[in-house]
Amino acid sequence: MNDQRIGVALLGLGNVGGGVIKLLDDNAAQIEARLGARLDVRAVVVRDPDKANRVVEVDRALLSTDALASVRRADVDIVCELIGGTTDARELVLAAIAAGKSVVTANKALLAEHWTEVFTAAERAGVDVYYEAAVCGGVPIIRVLREGLASDRVEALHGIVNGTSNYILSTMTESRRPFADILREAQDLGYAEADPTLDVGGGDAAHKLAILVNLCFGTAVDVAAIPVDGIDVVEPIDLSYADKFGYVVKPLVIARDHGDADAIEARVHPALIPASWLLADVSGAKNAIYVHSYALGPSMYYGAGAGMLPTAMSVVSDMIEISRNLAARSSGLAPPAGPSGPTPPGSSYGGRRFAPQARPRPTTPKKLVPLADVRTRYYLRFGVHDQPGVLGQLMTVLGKHHVSIAQVVQDGAPGRRDDDGPVWVVALTHEAREGDVRAALAEIAALSVVRERVRVIRIAG
Ligand code: HSE
């Protein structure tokens, strides 16, 4: 820190980078008053300095194409990584840490895939890595979990962490139009990416869930091992049946600590949730996380999960927090990651003031509960021939595999002919083991009375 100024290098000047410049400018007086220092952008790394029509105007003298030189500048204290991806971003974040700079990143994929590497490096170097914008954009869920609930123990969380998926399912619920139409409309409106795979396929949510699990449960999960289903399995008719049963369908992430078993449950999929739940009212592109913790009980955090200024707000707030640590000479003393594994030999761990016994102790790695062993309730929609005994056959197979039915409806109207198409039998199960449900469904799929692939949506709550 020089003369009450903190030097910042900004890597990337897209939507969020532009938002950071705008927010630093719009709220300059307020930030300076709160921090007692100024955040001074000293370099902005871009691919093409001549690019026209940027989100914001930036002094051309600040623009650079040399990312490595920019992160190593002596007058830079904080490197802000907003380029995305996991190749260049990883190298630059590690280079910044090695150069003794603290880092702010909005890069969920980088943290989900390289969590231990990044935080071990930061711990060794005694610098901070903050990442509020990586999960739910402007919703300060990381700060809540790290600080607000620091004395509590999270038992479970349910979240809507992908705005695009929430927008599509919310619009489907209102209009009962098909998934593909609404996706196209969301792309035209600029809500959904040209390649929406990560959003609607659940990959973006899995990255965010991995970070939340690491933070809540002090263990680094392998993001590739998290079971993920996209929202494209949901059809308008499922939303109508869900409604009849008193549920809505939401794109959920779910995590639960299995306590004694030293295991974590983590999964990403659309789910039926009771219409009375607070999360059922989280519509459009909004995000929300519903946390259940030992002491506080339930609490919910809601807001914009994406967008230029909401995301930039999280990034700049992280810069302010890091600047306060720089001023207090406490960078890296309380790793924002939570325990990230064994303290590496020779770690400074910020190492200037804490006796070794005062450091957070590494936690035992916890394993993910295999999906086959997860126990939950299920919505099952069978498309069958309308014949005597069909319902009995379905229920017999489910019962044989220990899957008990709680509610069932069949919508075959009187006078309906078999060539009108399949008749739908919709069943809600009691809690069952996923492996048993899958075994029953494989057996049912082979029955001659079955006309359509069974649709399965898990029920939460
Ligand atoms: N594409 C994400 C969403 C925002 O739709 O919520 C960035 O993670």
Tab-separated table of C-alpha atoms and ligand atoms in Angstrom:
chain	number	residue	atom	x	y	z
A	1	MET	CA	0.000	0.000	0.000
A	2	ASN	CA	1.449	3.366	-1.026
A	3	ASP	CA	0.170	6.747	0.232
A	4	GLN	CA	-3.215	5.339	1.236
A	5	ARG	CA	-3.646	3.925	-2.246
A	6	ILE	CA	-4.027	0.275	-3.041
A	7	GLY	CA	-2.858	-0.725	-6.501
A	8	VAL	CA	-5.152	-2.998	-8.498
A	9	ALA	CA	-4.480	-4.911	-11.711
A	10	LEU	CA	-7.669	-5.886	-13.487
A	11	LEU	CA	-7.455	-8.933	-15.732
A	12	GLY	CA	-10.361	-8.706	-18.166
A	13	LEU	CA	-12.617	-5.859	-19.202
A	14	GLY	CA	-15.841	-7.627	-20.141
A	15	ASN	CA	-19.188	-7.099	-18.495
A	16	VAL	CA	-17.977	-7.657	-14.923
A	17	GLY	CA	-14.609	-5.901	-15.443
A	18	GLY	CA	-16.474	-2.913	-16.893
A	19	GLY	CA	-18.790	-3.019	-13.882
A	20	VAL	CA	-15.790	-2.923	-11.537
A	21	ILE	CA	-14.440	0.217	-13.249
A	22	LYS	CA	-17.893	1.810	-13.142
A	23	LEU	CA	-18.504	0.962	-9.479
A	24	LEU	CA	-15.056	2.178	-8.387
A	25	ASP	CA	-15.902	5.423	-10.133
A	26	ASP	CA	-19.582	5.774	-9.087
A	27	ASN	CA	-18.914	4.915	-5.420
A	28	ALA	CA	-15.371	6.321	-5.163
A	29	ALA	CA	-16.074	8.731	-2.298
A	30	GLN	CA	-17.995	6.151	-0.275
A	31	ILE	CA	-15.361	3.459	-0.776
A	32	GLU	CA	-12.547	5.831	0.160
A	33	ALA	CA	-14.400	6.951	3.288
A	34	ARG	CA	-15.076	3.364	4.378
A	35	LEU	CA	-11.607	2.122	3.627
A	36	GLY	CA	-9.530	5.164	4.485
A	37	ALA	CA	-7.640	4.545	1.275
A	38	ARG	CA	-8.223	4.590	-2.452
A	39	LEU	CA	-8.469	1.618	-4.778
A	40	ASP	CA	-6.361	2.655	-7.720
A	41	VAL	CA	-6.607	0.643	-10.939
A	42	ARG	CA	-3.069	0.654	-12.325
A	43	ALA	CA	-3.369	-1.855	-15.146
A	44	VAL	CA	-6.245	-3.315	-17.145
A	45	VAL	CA	-5.295	-6.377	-19.131
A	46	VAL	CA	-7.252	-6.872	-22.361
A	47	ARG	CA	-6.821	-9.001	-25.470
A	48	ASP	CA	-7.304	-6.139	-27.916
A	49	PRO	CA	-6.532	-2.575	-26.746
A	50	ASP	CA	-8.117	-1.211	-29.943
A	51	LYS	CA	-11.475	-2.865	-29.374
A	52	ALA	CA	-14.351	-0.442	-29.978
A	53	ASN	CA	-17.573	-0.111	-27.951
A	54	ARG	CA	-16.319	-1.235	-24.576
A	55	VAL	CA	-18.780	-1.480	-21.684
A	56	VAL	CA	-16.994	1.498	-20.087
A	57	GLU	CA	-14.381	3.968	-21.214
A	58	VAL	CA	-10.954	3.363	-19.702
A	59	ASP	CA	-7.837	5.539	-19.909
A	60	ARG	CA	-5.935	3.925	-22.763
A	61	ALA	CA	-2.650	4.304	-20.884
A	62	LEU	CA	-3.922	1.691	-18.388
A	63	LEU	CA	-4.543	-0.949	-21.040
A	64	SER	CA	-2.024	-3.727	-21.453
A	65	THR	CA	-1.885	-7.081	-23.216
A	66	ASP	CA	0.904	-8.377	-20.958
A	67	ALA	CA	-0.953	-10.116	-18.158
A	68	LEU	CA	2.079	-11.619	-16.459
A	69	ALA	CA	3.963	-8.319	-16.298
A	70	SER	CA	0.836	-6.611	-14.970
A	71	VAL	CA	0.302	-9.072	-12.104
A	72	ARG	CA	3.955	-8.729	-11.093
A	73	ARG	CA	4.074	-4.918	-11.069
A	74	ALA	CA	5.576	-3.555	-7.874
A	75	ASP	CA	2.788	-0.986	-7.540
A	76	VAL	CA	0.056	-3.648	-7.692
A	77	ASP	CA	-1.263	-5.042	-4.393
A	78	ILE	CA	-4.404	-6.831	-5.597
A	79	VAL	CA	-4.882	-8.814	-8.780
A	80	CYS	CA	-8.470	-9.115	-9.907
A	81	GLU	CA	-8.986	-12.102	-12.225
A	82	LEU	CA	-12.034	-11.738	-14.470
A	83	ILE	CA	-10.935	-13.542	-17.617
A	84	GLY	CA	-12.603	-16.883	-16.838
A	85	GLY	CA	-11.499	-20.316	-18.010
A	86	THR	CA	-9.116	-22.552	-16.136
A	87	THR	CA	-5.878	-22.393	-18.144
A	88	ASP	CA	-4.592	-18.805	-18.385
A	89	ALA	CA	-6.607	-17.838	-15.312
A	90	ARG	CA	-4.950	-20.573	-13.225
A	91	GLU	CA	-1.457	-19.593	-14.357
A	92	LEU	CA	-2.065	-15.914	-13.686
A	93	VAL	CA	-3.660	-16.455	-10.288
A	94	LEU	CA	-0.752	-18.674	-9.229
A	95	ALA	CA	1.753	-16.144	-10.634
A	96	ALA	CA	0.062	-13.351	-8.708
A	97	ILE	CA	0.160	-15.370	-5.490
A	98	ALA	CA	3.812	-16.268	-6.066
A	99	ALA	CA	4.531	-12.554	-6.514
A	100	GLY	CA	2.951	-11.882	-3.110
A	101	LYS	CA	-0.243	-10.292	-4.440
A	102	SER	CA	-3.666	-10.979	-3.021
A	103	VAL	CA	-6.274	-12.096	-5.504
A	104	VAL	CA	-9.955	-11.491	-6.153
A	105	THR	CA	-11.559	-13.879	-8.595
A	106	ALA	CA	-15.060	-14.475	-9.916
A	107	ASN	CA	-13.942	-17.737	-11.513
A	108	LYS	CA	-16.038	-20.618	-10.150
A	109	ALA	CA	-14.577	-23.205	-12.537
A	110	LEU	CA	-11.026	-22.332	-11.480
A	111	LEU	CA	-11.823	-22.654	-7.778
A	112	ALA	CA	-14.008	-25.735	-8.133
A	113	GLU	CA	-11.319	-27.559	-10.104
A	114	HIS	CA	-8.134	-26.215	-8.474
A	115	TRP	CA	-9.274	-25.378	-4.942
A	116	THR	CA	-6.510	-27.091	-3.010
A	117	GLU	CA	-3.745	-25.870	-5.327
A	118	VAL	CA	-4.874	-22.230	-5.184
A	119	PHE	CA	-5.448	-22.076	-1.429
A	120	THR	CA	-2.330	-24.034	-0.550
A	121	ALA	CA	-0.288	-21.572	-2.636
A	122	ALA	CA	-2.035	-18.617	-0.985
A	123	GLU	CA	-1.435	-20.073	2.463
A	124	ARG	CA	2.261	-20.566	1.735
A	125	ALA	CA	2.592	-17.023	0.392
A	126	GLY	CA	0.546	-15.430	3.183
A	127	VAL	CA	-1.819	-13.692	0.787
A	128	ASP	CA	-5.604	-13.568	0.476
A	129	VAL	CA	-7.751	-15.121	-2.231
A	130	TYR	CA	-11.341	-13.842	-2.118
A	131	TYR	CA	-14.085	-15.121	-4.395
A	132	GLU	CA	-17.491	-13.759	-3.390
A	133	ALA	CA	-18.536	-13.174	-7.024
A	134	ALA	CA	-17.838	-16.799	-7.970
A	135	VAL	CA	-21.036	-18.036	-6.291
A	136	CYS	CA	-24.409	-16.324	-6.824
A	137	GLY	CA	-22.923	-13.077	-8.211
A	138	GLY	CA	-24.104	-10.280	-5.934
A	139	VAL	CA	-25.528	-12.419	-3.094
A	140	PRO	CA	-22.914	-12.330	-0.295
A	141	ILE	CA	-23.264	-16.019	0.536
A	142	ILE	CA	-19.517	-16.625	0.869
A	143	ARG	CA	-19.237	-13.905	3.503
A	144	VAL	CA	-22.269	-15.336	5.321
A	145	LEU	CA	-20.791	-18.824	5.445
A	146	ARG	CA	-17.268	-17.679	6.267
A	147	GLU	CA	-18.048	-14.960	8.810
A	148	GLY	CA	-21.733	-14.719	9.706
A	149	LEU	CA	-22.043	-18.431	10.446
A	150	ALA	CA	-18.432	-18.940	11.564
A	151	SER	CA	-19.548	-20.168	14.990
A	152	ASP	CA	-22.292	-22.363	13.553
A	153	ARG	CA	-22.321	-25.731	11.839
A	154	VAL	CA	-24.081	-26.056	8.499
A	155	GLU	CA	-26.138	-29.231	8.343
A	156	ALA	CA	-27.723	-28.804	4.915
A	157	LEU	CA	-28.238	-26.304	2.153
A	158	HIS	CA	-30.636	-26.060	-0.755
A	159	GLY	CA	-29.923	-23.437	-3.392
A	160	ILE	CA	-31.027	-21.962	-6.669
A	161	VAL	CA	-27.644	-20.869	-7.986
A	162	ASN	CA	-28.130	-20.699	-11.747
A	163	GLY	CA	-30.225	-17.769	-12.911
A	164	THR	CA	-30.612	-18.993	-16.485
A	165	SER	CA	-32.108	-22.325	-15.387
A	166	ASN	CA	-34.347	-20.588	-12.889
A	167	TYR	CA	-35.541	-18.137	-15.538
A	168	ILE	CA	-36.382	-20.988	-17.935
A	169	LEU	CA	-38.223	-23.131	-15.361
A	170	SER	CA	-40.057	-20.095	-13.937
A	171	THR	CA	-41.206	-19.058	-17.416
A	172	MET	CA	-42.216	-22.658	-18.220
A	173	THR	CA	-44.227	-22.732	-14.994
A	174	GLU	CA	-46.070	-19.516	-15.900
A	175	SER	CA	-46.678	-20.271	-19.565
A	176	ARG	CA	-46.492	-24.105	-19.818
A	177	ARG	CA	-44.507	-23.605	-23.034
A	178	PRO	CA	-41.781	-26.150	-23.920
A	179	PHE	CA	-38.201	-25.876	-22.696
A	180	ALA	CA	-36.656	-25.355	-26.168
A	181	ASP	CA	-38.917	-22.349	-26.980
A	182	ILE	CA	-38.131	-20.606	-23.722
A	183	LEU	CA	-34.414	-21.283	-24.032
A	184	ARG	CA	-34.431	-19.656	-27.478
A	185	GLU	CA	-36.312	-16.668	-26.072
A	186	ALA	CA	-33.842	-16.385	-23.147
A	187	GLN	CA	-30.975	-16.372	-25.653
A	188	ASP	CA	-32.680	-13.646	-27.712
A	189	LEU	CA	-33.105	-11.582	-24.534
A	190	GLY	CA	-29.431	-12.099	-23.649
A	191	TYR	CA	-30.182	-14.073	-20.445
A	192	ALA	CA	-28.805	-17.359	-21.730
A	193	GLU	CA	-25.399	-17.884	-23.331
A	194	ALA	CA	-25.173	-18.813	-27.037
A	195	ASP	CA	-23.868	-22.155	-25.709
A	196	PRO	CA	-26.183	-22.749	-22.748
A	197	THR	CA	-24.781	-26.201	-21.904
A	198	LEU	CA	-23.079	-25.224	-18.662
A	199	ASP	CA	-26.160	-23.381	-17.408
A	200	VAL	CA	-29.022	-25.704	-18.358
A	201	GLY	CA	-26.909	-28.859	-18.067
A	202	GLY	CA	-26.078	-28.085	-14.428
A	203	GLY	CA	-22.270	-27.717	-14.804
A	204	ASP	CA	-22.250	-24.077	-13.687
A	205	ALA	CA	-24.313	-25.009	-10.619
A	206	ALA	CA	-21.967	-27.934	-9.854
A	207	HIS	CA	-18.967	-25.575	-9.797
A	208	LYS	CA	-20.788	-23.298	-7.364
A	209	LEU	CA	-21.932	-26.236	-5.240
A	210	ALA	CA	-18.368	-27.582	-5.006
A	211	ILE	CA	-17.242	-24.220	-3.615
A	212	LEU	CA	-20.154	-24.092	-1.156
A	213	VAL	CA	-19.478	-27.637	0.029
A	214	ASN	CA	-15.780	-26.912	0.503
A	215	LEU	CA	-16.613	-23.836	2.522
A	216	CYS	CA	-19.462	-25.325	4.591
A	217	PHE	CA	-17.915	-28.666	5.352
A	218	GLY	CA	-14.165	-27.898	5.278
A	219	THR	CA	-13.380	-30.517	2.691
A	220	ALA	CA	-12.350	-30.324	-0.946
A	221	VAL	CA	-14.791	-32.306	-3.095
A	222	ASP	CA	-14.040	-33.477	-6.605
A	223	VAL	CA	-16.461	-31.456	-8.727
A	224	ALA	CA	-16.467	-34.195	-11.376
A	225	ALA	CA	-17.881	-36.618	-8.787
A	226	ILE	CA	-20.960	-34.477	-8.034
A	227	PRO	CA	-24.051	-36.053	-9.654
A	228	VAL	CA	-25.603	-33.564	-12.084
A	229	ASP	CA	-28.889	-33.569	-14.048
A	230	GLY	CA	-29.855	-30.649	-16.275
A	231	ILE	CA	-33.290	-29.026	-16.381
A	232	ASP	CA	-34.019	-30.268	-19.905
A	233	VAL	CA	-35.675	-33.409	-18.453
A	234	VAL	CA	-38.610	-31.282	-17.303
A	235	GLU	CA	-41.670	-30.963	-19.570
A	236	PRO	CA	-44.631	-28.596	-19.125
A	237	ILE	CA	-46.865	-31.540	-18.173
A	238	ASP	CA	-44.572	-32.273	-15.195
A	239	LEU	CA	-45.103	-28.730	-13.955
A	240	SER	CA	-48.870	-29.257	-14.141
A	241	TYR	CA	-48.684	-32.517	-12.167
A	242	ALA	CA	-46.304	-30.931	-9.657
A	243	ASP	CA	-48.844	-28.141	-9.179
A	244	LYS	CA	-51.684	-30.657	-8.601
A	245	PHE	CA	-49.640	-32.252	-5.831
A	246	GLY	CA	-48.741	-28.867	-4.259
A	247	TYR	CA	-45.179	-28.566	-5.585
A	248	VAL	CA	-43.171	-26.372	-7.952
A	249	VAL	CA	-40.106	-27.477	-9.908
A	250	LYS	CA	-36.862	-25.567	-9.279
A	251	PRO	CA	-33.243	-26.032	-10.431
A	252	LEU	CA	-31.648	-27.020	-7.142
A	253	VAL	CA	-28.262	-27.681	-5.640
A	254	ILE	CA	-28.425	-29.761	-2.474
A	255	ALA	CA	-25.706	-30.501	0.067
A	256	ARG	CA	-26.004	-32.295	3.372
A	257	ASP	CA	-23.509	-33.347	6.013
A	258	HIS	CA	-24.019	-36.961	6.982
A	259	GLY	CA	-22.244	-36.254	10.260
A	260	ASP	CA	-21.083	-39.470	11.868
A	261	ALA	CA	-20.540	-41.187	8.545
A	262	ASP	CA	-17.936	-38.548	7.641
A	263	ALA	CA	-19.684	-38.240	4.300
A	264	ILE	CA	-21.210	-35.401	2.321
A	265	GLU	CA	-24.201	-35.564	0.052
A	266	ALA	CA	-24.003	-33.149	-2.896
A	267	ARG	CA	-26.145	-33.140	-6.019
A	268	VAL	CA	-27.444	-30.841	-8.763
A	269	HIS	CA	-30.810	-31.479	-10.413
A	270	PRO	CA	-34.268	-30.048	-10.960
A	271	ALA	CA	-36.476	-30.927	-7.983
A	272	LEU	CA	-40.079	-30.728	-6.891
A	273	ILE	CA	-40.213	-28.532	-3.805
A	274	PRO	CA	-43.298	-27.803	-1.691
A	275	ALA	CA	-45.064	-24.665	-2.954
A	276	SER	CA	-44.991	-23.421	0.647
A	277	TRP	CA	-41.173	-23.276	0.765
A	278	LEU	CA	-39.528	-19.852	0.555
A	279	LEU	CA	-37.413	-21.145	-2.333
A	280	ALA	CA	-40.606	-21.766	-4.335
A	281	ASP	CA	-41.068	-17.985	-4.590
A	282	VAL	CA	-37.577	-17.398	-6.017
A	283	SER	CA	-38.474	-16.762	-9.651
A	284	GLY	CA	-37.049	-15.301	-12.822
A	285	ALA	CA	-33.265	-15.169	-12.947
A	286	LYS	CA	-32.863	-14.636	-9.185
A	287	ASN	CA	-30.666	-16.831	-6.955
A	288	ALA	CA	-31.195	-17.924	-3.360
A	289	ILE	CA	-29.530	-20.209	-0.850
A	290	TYR	CA	-31.502	-21.744	1.991
A	291	VAL	CA	-29.124	-22.835	4.728
A	292	HIS	CA	-29.961	-25.045	7.671
A	293	SER	CA	-27.421	-24.709	10.459
A	294	TYR	CA	-27.262	-26.182	13.951
A	295	ALA	CA	-27.573	-22.988	16.001
A	296	LEU	CA	-29.409	-20.538	13.714
A	297	GLY	CA	-31.767	-23.071	12.160
A	298	PRO	CA	-33.051	-22.031	8.725
A	299	SER	CA	-31.880	-18.840	7.019
A	300	MET	CA	-32.137	-17.685	3.416
A	301	TYR	CA	-30.019	-15.387	1.227
A	302	TYR	CA	-31.554	-13.989	-1.964
A	303	GLY	CA	-30.665	-11.654	-4.816
A	304	ALA	CA	-29.157	-11.184	-8.259
A	305	GLY	CA	-26.853	-14.062	-9.151
A	306	ALA	CA	-25.411	-12.381	-12.231
A	307	GLY	CA	-25.300	-9.035	-14.004
A	308	MET	CA	-22.721	-6.313	-14.388
A	309	LEU	CA	-23.173	-4.237	-11.243
A	310	PRO	CA	-24.324	-6.978	-8.821
A	311	THR	CA	-21.287	-9.110	-9.679
A	312	ALA	CA	-18.916	-6.125	-9.720
A	313	MET	CA	-20.244	-5.179	-6.281
A	314	SER	CA	-19.043	-8.501	-4.867
A	315	VAL	CA	-15.669	-8.110	-6.577
A	316	VAL	CA	-15.098	-4.590	-5.250
A	317	SER	CA	-16.267	-5.551	-1.749
A	318	ASP	CA	-13.638	-8.307	-1.806
A	319	MET	CA	-11.019	-5.713	-2.794
A	320	ILE	CA	-12.072	-3.590	0.178
A	321	GLU	CA	-11.794	-6.574	2.541
A	322	ILE	CA	-8.360	-7.459	1.216
A	323	SER	CA	-7.267	-3.825	1.536
A	324	ARG	CA	-8.323	-3.836	5.180
A	325	ASN	CA	-6.203	-6.960	5.710
A	326	LEU	CA	-3.276	-5.251	3.975
A	327	ALA	CA	-3.665	-2.246	6.255
A	328	ALA	CA	-3.833	-4.500	9.315
A	329	ARG	CA	-0.952	-6.637	8.009
A	330	SER	CA	-3.166	-9.645	8.450
A	331	SER	CA	-3.310	-10.947	4.881
A	332	GLY	CA	-3.533	-14.710	4.751
A	333	LEU	CA	-4.017	-15.064	8.492
A	334	ALA	CA	-7.549	-16.380	8.295
A	335	PRO	CA	-7.821	-18.163	5.002
A	336	PRO	CA	-11.169	-17.331	3.401
A	337	ALA	CA	-11.205	-20.842	2.016
A	338	GLY	CA	-11.614	-22.388	5.406
A	339	PRO	CA	-9.331	-25.320	6.098
A	340	SER	CA	-7.938	-26.454	2.766
A	341	GLY	CA	-5.943	-29.515	3.676
A	342	PRO	CA	-2.726	-30.127	5.499
A	343	THR	CA	-0.700	-27.005	6.200
A	344	PRO	CA	2.242	-27.311	3.827
A	345	PRO	CA	5.725	-27.632	5.302
A	346	GLY	CA	7.423	-24.285	5.664
A	347	SER	CA	4.090	-22.493	5.365
A	348	SER	CA	4.268	-18.932	6.568
A	349	TYR	CA	0.497	-19.055	6.949
A	350	GLY	CA	0.557	-15.363	7.041
A	351	GLY	CA	2.934	-16.588	9.586
A	352	ARG	CA	3.812	-13.482	11.330
A	353	ARG	CA	1.792	-13.534	14.480
A	354	PHE	CA	-0.048	-16.764	15.063
A	355	ALA	CA	1.454	-19.500	17.161
A	356	PRO	CA	1.209	-22.806	15.278
A	357	GLN	CA	-1.501	-24.110	17.603
A	358	ALA	CA	-3.718	-21.106	16.784
A	359	ARG	CA	-3.948	-22.000	13.098
A	360	PRO	CA	-7.108	-23.603	11.772
A	361	ARG	CA	-6.617	-27.335	11.884
A	362	PRO	CA	-6.953	-29.225	8.625
A	363	THR	CA	-10.091	-31.333	8.528
A	364	THR	CA	-10.367	-34.951	7.527
A	365	PRO	CA	-11.378	-35.276	3.886
A	366	LYS	CA	-14.971	-36.433	3.624
A	367	LYS	CA	-16.265	-38.671	0.899
A	368	LEU	CA	-19.270	-37.999	-1.311
A	369	VAL	CA	-22.208	-40.318	-0.717
A	370	PRO	CA	-22.607	-42.343	-3.956
A	371	LEU	CA	-25.790	-41.377	-5.787
A	372	ALA	CA	-27.090	-44.958	-5.537
A	373	ASP	CA	-27.081	-44.610	-1.725
A	374	VAL	CA	-28.827	-41.231	-1.598
A	375	ARG	CA	-32.278	-41.452	-0.016
A	376	THR	CA	-34.955	-39.055	-1.180
A	377	ARG	CA	-38.492	-38.992	-2.575
A	378	TYR	CA	-39.317	-39.266	-6.274
A	379	TYR	CA	-41.845	-38.032	-8.810
A	380	LEU	CA	-42.309	-40.742	-11.456
A	381	ARG	CA	-44.318	-40.263	-14.659
A	382	PHE	CA	-45.080	-43.450	-16.598
A	383	GLY	CA	-46.557	-43.440	-20.110
A	384	VAL	CA	-48.480	-46.721	-20.403
A	385	HIS	CA	-51.228	-48.560	-22.291
A	386	ASP	CA	-54.628	-48.118	-20.675
A	387	GLN	CA	-55.265	-51.777	-19.853
A	388	PRO	CA	-56.488	-53.740	-16.853
A	389	GLY	CA	-53.721	-54.528	-14.365
A	390	VAL	CA	-51.169	-51.966	-15.567
A	391	LEU	CA	-51.167	-49.975	-12.355
A	392	GLY	CA	-50.775	-53.218	-10.410
A	393	GLN	CA	-47.752	-54.264	-12.493
A	394	LEU	CA	-46.008	-50.921	-11.930
A	395	MET	CA	-46.659	-50.956	-8.200
A	396	THR	CA	-45.605	-54.595	-7.845
A	397	VAL	CA	-42.192	-53.938	-9.369
A	398	LEU	CA	-41.685	-50.790	-7.275
A	399	GLY	CA	-42.689	-52.664	-4.134
A	400	LYS	CA	-40.333	-55.536	-4.931
A	401	HIS	CA	-37.465	-52.997	-4.916
A	402	HIS	CA	-38.585	-51.464	-1.590
A	403	VAL	CA	-40.009	-48.328	-3.241
A	404	SER	CA	-43.214	-47.360	-1.471
A	405	ILE	CA	-45.812	-45.122	-3.138
A	406	ALA	CA	-47.247	-42.154	-1.242
A	407	GLN	CA	-49.637	-40.780	-3.896
A	408	VAL	CA	-50.685	-41.820	-7.391
A	409	VAL	CA	-52.898	-40.414	-10.177
A	410	GLN	CA	-53.851	-41.772	-13.575
A	411	ASP	CA	-55.390	-39.371	-16.080
A	412	GLY	CA	-57.151	-41.768	-18.452
A	413	ALA	CA	-60.429	-39.998	-19.207
A	414	PRO	CA	-63.448	-42.267	-19.871
A	415	GLY	CA	-63.922	-42.930	-23.613
A	416	ARG	CA	-60.246	-42.342	-24.334
A	417	ARG	CA	-58.762	-44.720	-26.982
A	418	ASP	CA	-55.400	-46.425	-26.773
A	419	ASP	CA	-54.263	-44.830	-30.046
A	420	ASP	CA	-54.805	-41.380	-28.458
A	421	GLY	CA	-51.297	-41.906	-27.029
A	422	PRO	CA	-49.930	-43.079	-23.691
A	423	VAL	CA	-51.929	-42.632	-20.571
A	424	TRP	CA	-49.942	-41.003	-17.785
A	425	VAL	CA	-49.583	-42.640	-14.407
A	426	VAL	CA	-47.886	-40.279	-11.993
A	427	ALA	CA	-46.624	-41.521	-8.646
A	428	LEU	CA	-44.922	-39.783	-5.744
A	429	THR	CA	-42.843	-42.144	-3.651
A	430	HIS	CA	-41.995	-42.202	0.000
A	431	GLU	CA	-38.300	-41.822	0.754
A	432	ALA	CA	-36.383	-44.501	-1.121
A	433	ARG	CA	-32.811	-45.381	-1.993
A	434	GLU	CA	-31.844	-44.100	-5.455
A	435	GLY	CA	-30.226	-47.424	-6.382
A	436	ASP	CA	-33.498	-49.246	-5.611
A	437	VAL	CA	-35.550	-46.741	-7.620
A	438	ARG	CA	-33.235	-47.102	-10.626
A	439	ALA	CA	-33.370	-50.909	-10.427
A	440	ALA	CA	-37.174	-50.827	-10.301
A	441	LEU	CA	-37.362	-48.429	-13.255
A	442	ALA	CA	-35.027	-50.592	-15.349
A	443	GLU	CA	-37.350	-53.544	-14.733
A	444	ILE	CA	-40.449	-51.466	-15.492
A	445	ALA	CA	-38.920	-50.191	-18.757
A	446	ALA	CA	-38.936	-53.792	-20.026
A	447	LEU	CA	-42.690	-54.321	-19.363
A	448	SER	CA	-44.798	-54.576	-22.514
A	449	VAL	CA	-47.390	-52.163	-21.066
A	450	VAL	CA	-44.889	-49.294	-21.004
A	451	ARG	CA	-45.080	-46.916	-23.998
A	452	GLU	CA	-42.746	-44.059	-22.999
A	453	ARG	CA	-39.474	-43.644	-21.142
A	454	VAL	CA	-40.297	-42.967	-17.500
A	455	ARG	CA	-39.661	-39.372	-16.345
A	456	VAL	CA	-37.999	-39.089	-12.942
A	457	ILE	CA	-37.655	-35.890	-10.904
A	458	ARG	CA	-36.436	-35.998	-7.329
A	459	ILE	CA	-38.488	-34.349	-4.590
A	460	ALA	CA	-36.771	-32.162	-2.001
A	461	GLY	CA	-38.175	-31.491	1.419
B	1	HSE	N1	-24.610	-18.078	-16.067
B	1	HSE	C1	-24.844	-17.978	-14.666
B	1	HSE	C2	-26.337	-17.979	-14.386
B	1	HSE	C3	-24.261	-16.748	-14.040
B	1	HSE	O1	-27.150	-18.082	-15.285
B	1	HSE	O2	-26.687	-17.895	-13.215
B	1	HSE	C4	-22.785	-16.855	-13.887
B	1	HSE	O3	-22.450	-17.941	-13.082
